[in-house]
PDB file of C-alpha atoms in Angstrom:
ATOM      1  CA  UNK A   1      -0.030   0.006  -0.017  1.00 70.00           C
ATOM      2  CA  UNK A   2       1.320   3.445  -0.844  1.00 79.00           C
ATOM      3  CA  UNK A   3       0.064   6.828   0.051  1.00 84.00           C
ATOM      4  CA  UNK A   4       0.626   9.794  -2.195  1.00 88.00           C
ATOM      5  CA  UNK A   5       1.221  13.097  -0.505  1.00 89.00           C
ATOM      6  CA  UNK A   6       1.846  16.587  -1.816  1.00 90.00           C
ATOM      7  CA  UNK A   7       4.841  18.402  -0.422  1.00 90.00           C
ATOM      8  CA  UNK A   8       5.390  22.150  -0.858  1.00 91.00           C
ATOM      9  CA  UNK A   9       8.955  23.294  -1.056  1.00 92.00           C
ATOM     10  CA  UNK A  10       9.722  26.934  -0.788  1.00 91.00           C
ATOM     11  CA  UNK A  11      12.951  28.206  -2.232  1.00 90.00           C
ATOM     12  CA  UNK A  12      14.081  31.500  -0.840  1.00 89.00           C
ATOM     13  CA  UNK A  13      16.331  33.450  -3.157  1.00 88.00           C
ATOM     14  CA  UNK A  14      19.823  34.297  -1.966  1.00 93.00           C
ATOM     15  CA  UNK A  15      21.528  37.491  -3.144  1.00 95.00           C
ATOM     16  CA  UNK A  16      24.438  36.925  -5.461  1.00 96.00           C
ATOM     17  CA  UNK A  17      26.975  39.808  -5.171  1.00 97.00           C
ATOM     18  CA  UNK A  18      27.939  41.533  -8.399  1.00 97.00           C
ATOM     19  CA  UNK A  19      30.982  40.329 -10.360  1.00 96.00           C
ATOM     20  CA  UNK A  20      33.519  42.797 -11.864  1.00 94.00           C
ATOM     21  CA  UNK A  21      36.118  42.023 -14.516  1.00 83.00           C
ATOM     22  CA  UNK A  22      39.592  41.667 -13.312  1.00 69.00           C
ATOM     23  CA  UNK A  23      40.994  44.635 -15.196  1.00 81.00           C
ATOM     24  CA  UNK A  24      40.612  46.941 -18.111  1.00 88.00           C
ATOM     25  CA  UNK A  25      43.388  48.905 -19.942  1.00 92.00           C
ATOM     26  CA  UNK A  26      43.461  52.007 -22.263  1.00 95.00           C
ATOM     27  CA  UNK A  27      46.118  54.066 -23.844  1.00 96.00           C
ATOM     28  CA  UNK A  28      46.021  57.881 -24.065  1.00 97.00           C
ATOM     29  CA  UNK A  29      48.419  60.728 -24.795  1.00 96.00           C
ATOM     30  CA  UNK A  30      49.941  63.230 -22.435  1.00 94.00           C
ATOM     31  CA  UNK A  31      47.777  66.287 -21.738  1.00 94.00           C
ATOM     32  CA  UNK A  32      44.522  64.588 -22.697  1.00 95.00           C
ATOM     33  CA  UNK A  33      41.521  66.704 -21.607  1.00 95.00           C
ATOM     34  CA  UNK A  34      37.668  66.440 -21.485  1.00 95.00           C
ATOM     35  CA  UNK A  35      36.154  67.869 -24.628  1.00 96.00           C
ATOM     36  CA  UNK A  36      39.327  67.492 -26.779  1.00 96.00           C
ATOM     37  CA  UNK A  37      38.291  65.337 -29.712  1.00 95.00           C
ATOM     38  CA  UNK A  38      41.858  64.968 -30.886  1.00 95.00           C
ATOM     39  CA  UNK A  39      43.329  64.083 -27.449  1.00 96.00           C
ATOM     40  CA  UNK A  40      40.486  62.717 -25.241  1.00 97.00           C
ATOM     41  CA  UNK A  41      40.795  61.370 -21.743  1.00 97.00           C
ATOM     42  CA  UNK A  42      40.366  57.725 -20.837  1.00 96.00           C
ATOM     43  CA  UNK A  43      36.726  56.759 -20.283  1.00 96.00           C
ATOM     44  CA  UNK A  44      35.512  53.564 -18.734  1.00 96.00           C
ATOM     45  CA  UNK A  45      31.791  52.486 -18.563  1.00 96.00           C
ATOM     46  CA  UNK A  46      31.676  50.380 -15.379  1.00 97.00           C
ATOM     47  CA  UNK A  47      28.288  48.909 -16.328  1.00 96.00           C
ATOM     48  CA  UNK A  48      30.094  47.133 -19.212  1.00 95.00           C
ATOM     49  CA  UNK A  49      32.707  45.747 -16.733  1.00 96.00           C
ATOM     50  CA  UNK A  50      30.213  44.228 -14.258  1.00 96.00           C
ATOM     51  CA  UNK A  51      27.521  41.601 -14.119  1.00 95.00           C
ATOM     52  CA  UNK A  52      24.855  40.815 -11.491  1.00 96.00           C
ATOM     53  CA  UNK A  53      23.086  37.381 -11.574  1.00 95.00           C
ATOM     54  CA  UNK A  54      20.076  38.837  -9.873  1.00 95.00           C
ATOM     55  CA  UNK A  55      19.968  41.801 -12.309  1.00 96.00           C
ATOM     56  CA  UNK A  56      19.948  44.265  -9.408  1.00 96.00           C
ATOM     57  CA  UNK A  57      20.712  47.935 -10.076  1.00 97.00           C
ATOM     58  CA  UNK A  58      24.304  48.546  -9.309  1.00 97.00           C
ATOM     59  CA  UNK A  59      26.192  51.444  -7.779  1.00 98.00           C
ATOM     60  CA  UNK A  60      30.021  51.934  -7.971  1.00 98.00           C
ATOM     61  CA  UNK A  61      32.705  53.198  -5.694  1.00 97.00           C
ATOM     62  CA  UNK A  62      36.200  54.254  -6.582  1.00 97.00           C
ATOM     63  CA  UNK A  63      38.600  52.738  -4.132  1.00 97.00           C
ATOM     64  CA  UNK A  64      41.841  54.299  -5.541  1.00 96.00           C
ATOM     65  CA  UNK A  65      41.494  57.309  -7.818  1.00 95.00           C
ATOM     66  CA  UNK A  66      44.976  57.414  -9.369  1.00 92.00           C
ATOM     67  CA  UNK A  67      48.351  58.884  -8.432  1.00 90.00           C
ATOM     68  CA  UNK A  68      47.042  62.465  -8.345  1.00 89.00           C
ATOM     69  CA  UNK A  69      43.344  61.799  -7.943  1.00 90.00           C
ATOM     70  CA  UNK A  70      42.937  61.658 -11.760  1.00 94.00           C
ATOM     71  CA  UNK A  71      39.848  59.390 -11.876  1.00 96.00           C
ATOM     72  CA  UNK A  72      36.347  60.819 -11.424  1.00 97.00           C
ATOM     73  CA  UNK A  73      33.156  58.792 -11.206  1.00 98.00           C
ATOM     74  CA  UNK A  74      29.806  60.070 -12.450  1.00 97.00           C
ATOM     75  CA  UNK A  75      27.113  57.403 -12.419  1.00 97.00           C
ATOM     76  CA  UNK A  76      28.689  54.417 -14.251  1.00 97.00           C
ATOM     77  CA  UNK A  77      31.318  56.442 -16.078  1.00 97.00           C
ATOM     78  CA  UNK A  78      34.974  56.834 -14.860  1.00 97.00           C
ATOM     79  CA  UNK A  79      36.909  59.538 -16.586  1.00 97.00           C
ATOM     80  CA  UNK A  80      40.723  59.785 -16.210  1.00 97.00           C
ATOM     81  CA  UNK A  81      42.465  63.053 -17.008  1.00 97.00           C
ATOM     82  CA  UNK A  82      46.204  62.949 -16.592  1.00 95.00           C
ATOM     83  CA  UNK A  83      48.067  65.556 -14.571  1.00 94.00           C
ATOM     84  CA  UNK A  84      49.327  68.160 -17.106  1.00 92.00           C
ATOM     85  CA  UNK A  85      52.628  67.065 -18.707  1.00 90.00           C
ATOM     86  CA  UNK A  86      52.523  63.613 -17.054  1.00 91.00           C
ATOM     87  CA  UNK A  87      54.597  61.444 -17.424  1.00 90.00           C
ATOM     88  CA  UNK A  88      57.167  64.285 -17.253  1.00 85.00           C
ATOM     89  CA  UNK A  89      59.428  62.898 -19.850  1.00 85.00           C
ATOM     90  CA  UNK A  90      59.780  63.291 -23.647  1.00 84.00           C
ATOM     91  CA  UNK A  91      59.715  59.652 -24.603  1.00 85.00           C
ATOM     92  CA  UNK A  92      58.153  56.404 -23.528  1.00 88.00           C
ATOM     93  CA  UNK A  93      55.034  56.167 -21.342  1.00 93.00           C
ATOM     94  CA  UNK A  94      53.968  55.765 -17.717  1.00 93.00           C
ATOM     95  CA  UNK A  95      51.102  53.808 -16.188  1.00 94.00           C
ATOM     96  CA  UNK A  96      48.499  54.906 -13.630  1.00 95.00           C
ATOM     97  CA  UNK A  97      45.720  52.915 -12.098  1.00 96.00           C
ATOM     98  CA  UNK A  98      42.262  53.393 -10.553  1.00 96.00           C
ATOM     99  CA  UNK A  99      40.326  50.707  -8.784  1.00 96.00           C
ATOM    100  CA  UNK A 100      36.581  50.231  -8.261  1.00 96.00           C
ATOM    101  CA  UNK A 101      34.010  48.012  -6.583  1.00 97.00           C
ATOM    102  CA  UNK A 102      30.352  47.383  -7.428  1.00 97.00           C
ATOM    103  CA  UNK A 103      27.408  47.150  -5.024  1.00 98.00           C
ATOM    104  CA  UNK A 104      23.977  45.668  -5.687  1.00 97.00           C
ATOM    105  CA  UNK A 105      22.250  47.335  -2.737  1.00 97.00           C
ATOM    106  CA  UNK A 106      22.959  44.322  -0.516  1.00 96.00           C
ATOM    107  CA  UNK A 107      26.522  43.278  -1.154  1.00 97.00           C
ATOM    108  CA  UNK A 108      29.779  44.578  -2.563  1.00 97.00           C
ATOM    109  CA  UNK A 109      31.578  42.698  -5.357  1.00 96.00           C
ATOM    110  CA  UNK A 110      34.182  40.439  -3.980  1.00 94.00           C
ATOM    111  CA  UNK A 111      36.681  41.674  -6.519  1.00 92.00           C
ATOM    112  CA  UNK A 112      38.176  45.128  -6.503  1.00 94.00           C
ATOM    113  CA  UNK A 113      38.928  45.693 -10.195  1.00 95.00           C
ATOM    114  CA  UNK A 114      41.676  47.723 -11.721  1.00 95.00           C
ATOM    115  CA  UNK A 115      41.476  50.262 -14.485  1.00 96.00           C
ATOM    116  CA  UNK A 116      44.898  50.712 -16.058  1.00 96.00           C
ATOM    117  CA  UNK A 117      45.774  53.831 -17.958  1.00 97.00           C
ATOM    118  CA  UNK A 118      48.913  54.045 -20.039  1.00 96.00           C
ATOM    119  CA  UNK A 119      49.856  57.696 -20.746  1.00 96.00           C
ATOM    120  CA  UNK A 120      52.087  58.130 -23.804  1.00 95.00           C
ATOM    121  CA  UNK A 121      54.664  60.930 -23.540  1.00 92.00           C
ATOM    122  CA  UNK A 122      54.616  63.844 -25.938  1.00 90.00           C
ATOM    123  CA  UNK A 123      57.781  65.965 -26.246  1.00 86.00           C
ATOM    124  CA  UNK A 124      57.253  69.507 -24.923  1.00 84.00           C
ATOM    125  CA  UNK A 125      59.325  72.403 -26.145  1.00 84.00           C
ATOM    126  CA  UNK A 126      61.781  74.017 -23.666  1.00 85.00           C
ATOM    127  CA  UNK A 127      61.104  77.564 -22.548  1.00 84.00           C
ATOM    128  CA  UNK A 128      63.700  80.286 -21.894  1.00 81.00           C
ATOM    129  CA  UNK A 129      62.870  82.629 -19.127  1.00 79.00           C
ATOM    130  CA  UNK A 130      64.099  85.586 -17.114  1.00 69.00           C
ATOM    131  CA  UNK A 131      66.971  87.294 -18.991  1.00 64.00           C
ATOM    132  CA  UNK A 132      66.714  90.639 -20.603  1.00 69.00           C
ATOM    133  CA  UNK A 133      68.976  91.789 -23.401  1.00 74.00           C
ATOM    134  CA  UNK A 134      72.521  92.413 -22.223  1.00 74.00           C
ATOM    135  CA  UNK A 135      74.772  95.085 -23.627  1.00 79.00           C
ATOM    136  CA  UNK A 136      78.518  94.605 -23.048  1.00 81.00           C
ATOM    137  CA  UNK A 137      81.475  96.590 -24.114  1.00 83.00           C
ATOM    138  CA  UNK A 138      83.802  95.620 -26.932  1.00 84.00           C
ATOM    139  CA  UNK A 139      86.320  92.949 -26.094  1.00 85.00           C
ATOM    140  CA  UNK A 140      84.534  92.136 -22.841  1.00 86.00           C
ATOM    141  CA  UNK A 141      83.696  88.593 -21.717  1.00 84.00           C
ATOM    142  CA  UNK A 142      80.202  87.966 -20.309  1.00 81.00           C
ATOM    143  CA  UNK A 143      79.210  84.491 -19.192  1.00 82.00           C
ATOM    144  CA  UNK A 144      75.577  83.283 -19.198  1.00 79.00           C
ATOM    145  CA  UNK A 145      74.725  79.852 -17.818  1.00 81.00           C
ATOM    146  CA  UNK A 146      71.990  78.899 -20.307  1.00 79.00           C
ATOM    147  CA  UNK A 147      70.719  76.081 -18.075  1.00 78.00           C
ATOM    148  CA  UNK A 148      69.605  78.684 -15.518  1.00 80.00           C
ATOM    149  CA  UNK A 149      67.393  80.423 -18.032  1.00 81.00           C
ATOM    150  CA  UNK A 150      65.895  77.288 -19.686  1.00 82.00           C
ATOM    151  CA  UNK A 151      63.123  75.097 -18.284  1.00 81.00           C
ATOM    152  CA  UNK A 152      61.445  72.007 -19.654  1.00 81.00           C
ATOM    153  CA  UNK A 153      58.615  69.878 -18.169  1.00 81.00           C
ATOM    154  CA  UNK A 154      60.276  66.906 -19.731  1.00 77.00           C
ATOM    155  CA  UNK A 155      62.747  66.586 -16.902  1.00 69.00           C
ATOM    156  CA  UNK A 156      65.259  64.241 -18.643  1.00 72.00           C
ATOM    157  CA  UNK A 157      65.808  66.266 -21.875  1.00 75.00           C
ATOM    158  CA  UNK A 158      69.283  67.498 -22.874  1.00 79.00           C
ATOM    159  CA  UNK A 159      69.403  70.921 -24.456  1.00 80.00           C
ATOM    160  CA  UNK A 160      71.307  72.205 -27.473  1.00 82.00           C
ATOM    161  CA  UNK A 161      71.681  75.980 -27.804  1.00 81.00           C
ATOM    162  CA  UNK A 162      72.140  78.313 -30.767  1.00 80.00           C
ATOM    163  CA  UNK A 163      73.262  81.886 -30.301  1.00 75.00           C
ATOM    164  CA  UNK A 164      71.887  84.314 -32.793  1.00 77.00           C
ATOM    165  CA  UNK A 165      72.395  88.099 -33.334  1.00 72.00           C
ATOM    166  CA  UNK A 166      76.050  88.198 -32.267  1.00 67.00           C
ATOM    167  CA  UNK A 167      77.941  90.832 -34.286  1.00 65.00           C
TER     168      UNK A 167
END
């Protein structure tokens, strides 16, 4: 003899925290600025870098905002604008990072993800400063240390000088 019985099973949902990608990398040029179509900043859409199994609305927090607080978060968009003249050299590149975490209203993502920005150096012209014209007598020696009147944001450049207008 067997008896049939109905059994109700209730399955309570458990929140799954959001999942972020492990990293994202972009390349930009020195002196990139917002609104410059020819030299734009790095832009990351965090909604494209995260998933939530429960399809919860996500919010984001920047954990590290770059070496000089160069990352800004507005909604789901992170914009990175490098410090002017960074990487302070005329060749090569330097790398900066920002990190973020997602939250679904209940839990933070377990992973803190890294946004990597490689900034390509652009050679900046040197600038001469501070010396007025000098008038000296005939057969007189006058010494000017040109390195004291020349500056360059590319700190490792070597200068070559040309003297003009000597009669």
